[in-house]
Amino acid sequence: MSSGFGLHSGGLDEDPVIRPFMLTNGRTQPLHDGLRIETLLHAAPAALSAPLRFESRRIVELAQAPMSVADLSVALRAPLGVVRVIVADLITQGYLSVEDQPGELSTSLIERIRDRVRAL
């Protein structure tokens, strides 16, 4: 079973195999400000050939089409805070870019975000 992050070895009640703080080198705050759960990210196809490992590689693969921070968190079955830190690193390294955000969020986008957060 490959769920991307590999944080869990089985059921939801089990302890994580890899502690989230190990994935972020103990950091809890992203280096890039302004990353909200609805922030859309996009990775250039060239980022697929970057020397990335594990979670960072998976994020770049998933973000070949624009994807929100919340959607990445759900897809990887990883805590939102962990994904925000890794995503911020990838932005700083130039592997991810932030898509232009609308001034106001549509009702459908807010509902989708709500549903994704509930799935966490």
Rosetta silent file (secondary structure, phi, psi, omega in degrees, C-alpha in Angstrom):
SEQUENCE: MSSGFGLHSGGLDEDPVIRPFMLTNGRTQPLHDGLRIETLLHAAPAALSAPLRFESRRIVELAQAPMSVADLSVALRAPLGVVRVIVADLITQGYLSVEDQPGELSTSLIERIRDRVRAL
SCORE:     score description
SCORE:     0.000 S_00000001
   1 L     0.000  122.879  179.665    0.000    0.000    0.000 S_00000001
   2 L  -118.718  109.044 -179.084    1.502    3.287   -1.073 S_00000001
   3 L  -105.906   13.750  179.637   -0.229    6.348    0.289 S_00000001
   4 L    96.944  -79.973 -174.665    2.518    8.810   -0.512 S_00000001
   5 L   -75.024  -33.188 -176.462    3.829    9.828    2.871 S_00000001
   6 L    68.767   25.945 -179.793    3.917    6.415    4.474 S_00000001
   7 L   -68.728  -31.593 -177.081    3.093    8.013    7.798 S_00000001
   8 L  -116.474  137.978  179.443    0.856    5.143    8.793 S_00000001
   9 L   -89.880  -12.445 -178.758    1.660    1.485    8.508 S_00000001
  10 L  -165.069 -117.825 -176.534   -1.930    0.343    8.770 S_00000001
  11 L   -69.005  167.199 -177.019   -5.056    1.411   10.594 S_00000001
  12 L   -70.117  -21.553 -177.455   -5.861    4.888   11.755 S_00000001
  13 L   -85.474   -5.682 -178.279   -5.423    3.980   15.438 S_00000001
  14 L   -80.001  155.287  173.539   -1.794    2.954   15.035 S_00000001
  15 L   -68.784  145.350  177.375    1.148    5.168   15.921 S_00000001
  16 L   -61.291  143.019  176.878    2.766    6.782   12.891 S_00000001
  17 L   -70.487  -41.962  178.313    5.767    4.908   11.519 S_00000001
  18 L  -116.529  121.854  179.300    7.490    8.223   10.774 S_00000001
  19 L   -69.175  137.595 -178.109    6.847   11.067   13.165 S_00000001
  20 H   -53.742  -37.303 -177.812    5.744   14.268   11.394 S_00000001
  21 H   -64.984  -21.500  177.595    8.508   16.356   13.004 S_00000001
  22 H   -72.752  -29.747 -179.608   11.070   14.116   11.298 S_00000001
  23 H   -73.872  -22.229 -176.991    9.663   15.076    7.898 S_00000001
  24 L  -113.578   12.734 -177.436   10.138   18.771    8.626 S_00000001
  25 L    56.511   34.514  176.621   13.442   18.558   10.523 S_00000001
  26 L    83.831   -3.511 -179.278   11.616   19.636   13.654 S_00000001
  27 L   -80.131  143.481  177.640   10.227   22.835   12.136 S_00000001
  28 L  -116.085  -12.141 -179.846    6.607   23.735   12.753 S_00000001
  29 L  -113.990  132.879  177.549    6.439   27.021   10.844 S_00000001
  30 L   -68.932  150.346  178.218    6.766   27.273    7.047 S_00000001
  31 L   -75.003  -21.332 -177.446    9.526   29.454    5.631 S_00000001
  32 L  -105.401  119.934 -179.662    7.097   30.981    3.121 S_00000001
  33 L   -74.714  157.326  171.226    4.370   33.222    4.568 S_00000001
  34 L    85.336   11.811  177.905    0.803   33.278    3.372 S_00000001
  35 L   -83.391  102.555  177.586    0.240   29.579    2.685 S_00000001
  36 L   -97.573  167.807 -176.285   -3.420   29.052    3.428 S_00000001
  37 L   -64.151  -25.529 -179.647   -5.238   25.770    3.008 S_00000001
  38 L   -92.017   -1.100  179.415   -6.843   27.001   -0.208 S_00000001
  39 L   -58.983  125.491  178.797   -3.561   28.228   -1.730 S_00000001
  40 E   -89.398  133.567 -178.383   -3.185   26.648   -5.159 S_00000001
  41 E  -119.922  151.498  178.206    0.240   25.313   -6.035 S_00000001
  42 E  -142.924  136.401  176.678    1.705   24.200   -9.320 S_00000001
  43 E  -108.241  135.734  175.784    4.935   22.401  -10.131 S_00000001
  44 L   -69.518  147.206  177.625    6.637   22.825  -13.471 S_00000001
  45 H   -53.603  -32.446  179.681    7.193   19.563  -15.383 S_00000001
  46 H   -62.607  -24.059  179.958   10.948   20.170  -15.064 S_00000001
  47 H   -65.546  -21.269  178.905   10.600   19.760  -11.280 S_00000001
  48 H   -64.565  -24.269 -179.954    9.955   16.043  -11.868 S_00000001
  49 H   -95.898    4.446  178.467   13.625   15.602  -12.731 S_00000001
  50 L   -70.697  152.826 -179.150   14.820   17.469   -9.621 S_00000001
  51 L   -78.811   64.232 -179.406   16.774   15.487   -7.028 S_00000001
  52 L  -101.621  154.721 -179.356   13.864   15.316   -4.571 S_00000001
  53 L  -125.512  154.374  170.465   13.060   12.484   -2.230 S_00000001
  54 H    46.668 -116.336 -173.773    9.997   10.962   -0.642 S_00000001
  55 H   -61.603  -41.262 -179.526    7.321   13.501    0.321 S_00000001
  56 H   -62.267  -42.351  178.093    8.803   16.340   -1.700 S_00000001
  57 H   -61.880  -44.829 -177.732    8.861   14.192   -4.846 S_00000001
  58 H   -63.344  -40.213  178.356    5.258   13.103   -4.292 S_00000001
  59 H   -62.460  -44.245  178.593    4.104   16.711   -3.845 S_00000001
  60 H   -62.595  -38.733  177.596    5.798   17.715   -7.105 S_00000001
  61 H   -64.741  -46.361 -178.500    4.118   14.777   -8.856 S_00000001
  62 H   -66.774  -33.371 -175.049    0.689   15.664   -7.480 S_00000001
  63 L   -89.033   20.098  173.174    1.076   19.372   -8.241 S_00000001
  64 L   -65.246  -29.038  168.298    1.642   18.897  -11.964 S_00000001
  65 L  -109.281  146.543 -178.292   -1.917   20.186  -12.140 S_00000001
  66 L   -51.988  134.152 -177.315   -2.794   23.017   -9.735 S_00000001
  67 E  -144.447  140.813 -178.853   -3.595   21.611   -6.318 S_00000001
  68 E   -79.978  161.696  176.697   -4.419   23.248   -3.000 S_00000001
  69 H   -59.389  -42.840  179.463   -2.445   22.775    0.193 S_00000001
  70 H   -62.153  -43.050  179.195   -5.508   21.071    1.721 S_00000001
  71 H   -63.429  -39.071  177.135   -5.828   18.678   -1.232 S_00000001
  72 H   -63.311  -41.739  179.636   -2.145   17.749   -0.939 S_00000001
  73 H   -60.316  -44.764  179.042   -2.595   17.067    2.755 S_00000001
  74 H   -66.169  -46.460 -177.849   -5.526   14.763    2.073 S_00000001
  75 H   -60.895  -35.240 -178.236   -3.807   13.011   -0.847 S_00000001
  76 H   -91.280   -7.614 -176.534   -0.717   12.340    1.251 S_00000001
  77 L    53.753   46.264 -177.792   -2.666   11.518    4.415 S_00000001
  78 L  -125.674  152.060  178.121   -0.345   13.866    6.261 S_00000001
  79 L   -58.369  142.213 -178.532   -0.989   16.627    8.796 S_00000001
  80 H   -56.372  -42.059 -179.989   -1.691   20.014    7.251 S_00000001
  81 H   -61.866  -38.373  178.425    1.132   21.665    9.203 S_00000001
  82 H   -65.318  -46.327 -179.528    3.663   19.156    7.881 S_00000001
  83 H   -62.954  -40.610  179.217    2.535   19.681    4.287 S_00000001
  84 H   -60.458  -41.122  179.838    2.708   23.468    4.695 S_00000001
  85 H   -66.330  -45.445 -178.773    6.339   23.261    5.872 S_00000001
  86 H   -66.644  -42.769  178.773    7.392   20.933    3.025 S_00000001
  87 H   -61.131  -43.289  179.355    5.486   22.982    0.426 S_00000001
  88 H   -60.241  -40.104  176.959    7.126   26.190    1.679 S_00000001
  89 H   -62.307  -42.438 -179.552   10.541   24.560    1.256 S_00000001
  90 H   -66.742  -33.731  175.532    9.653   23.531   -2.302 S_00000001
  91 H   -66.825  -46.904  179.928    8.533   27.096   -3.100 S_00000001
  92 H   -59.433  -36.918 -179.257   11.771   28.495   -1.670 S_00000001
  93 L   -80.438   -7.404  177.846   13.760   26.001   -3.765 S_00000001
  94 L    86.153   11.580 -179.360   11.827   27.025   -6.894 S_00000001
  95 L   -87.814  -23.704  177.976   10.125   23.650   -7.496 S_00000001
  96 E  -123.527  150.161  172.821    6.583   24.892   -6.740 S_00000001
  97 E  -127.572  154.303  178.584    4.875   28.136   -7.581 S_00000001
  98 E   -90.763  126.433  177.600    1.790   29.742   -6.085 S_00000001
  99 L   -72.461  153.108  174.655   -1.051   30.201   -8.551 S_00000001
 100 L   -59.269  133.044 -178.307   -2.805   33.559   -8.708 S_00000001
 101 L  -100.639  141.649  175.894   -5.547   33.546   -6.108 S_00000001
 102 L   -67.996  152.761  178.617   -8.986   35.061   -6.647 S_00000001
 103 L   -61.780  -43.886  177.925   -9.835   38.068   -4.469 S_00000001
 104 L  -121.115  146.291  179.404  -12.897   36.326   -3.075 S_00000001
 105 L   -86.412  138.114  177.538  -13.488   32.613   -2.736 S_00000001
 106 L   -74.192  158.862  178.639  -16.480   31.108   -4.479 S_00000001
 107 H   -60.315  -40.533 -179.049  -19.063   29.196   -2.478 S_00000001
 108 H   -65.301  -36.949  177.728  -18.170   25.986   -4.301 S_00000001
 109 H   -67.998  -41.446  178.076  -14.480   26.418   -3.420 S_00000001
 110 H   -61.925  -42.370  178.622  -15.307   27.080    0.230 S_00000001
 111 H   -64.885  -39.966  178.488  -17.496   23.955    0.317 S_00000001
 112 H   -64.745  -42.327  178.007  -14.748   21.891   -1.317 S_00000001
 113 H   -62.668  -45.611  178.399  -12.195   23.149    1.214 S_00000001
 114 H   -55.970  -45.757 -179.314  -14.604   22.356    4.056 S_00000001
 115 H   -64.902  -38.623  179.375  -15.056   18.829    2.746 S_00000001
 116 H   -67.248  -41.556  179.753  -11.287   18.312    2.370 S_00000001
 117 H   -65.219  -40.384  176.681  -10.582   19.566    5.885 S_00000001
 118 H   -61.106  -34.119 -178.865  -13.254   17.238    7.269 S_00000001
 119 H   -69.860  -19.750  178.564  -11.557   14.359    5.455 S_00000001
 120 L   -67.671    0.000    0.000   -8.345   15.055    7.378 S_00000001
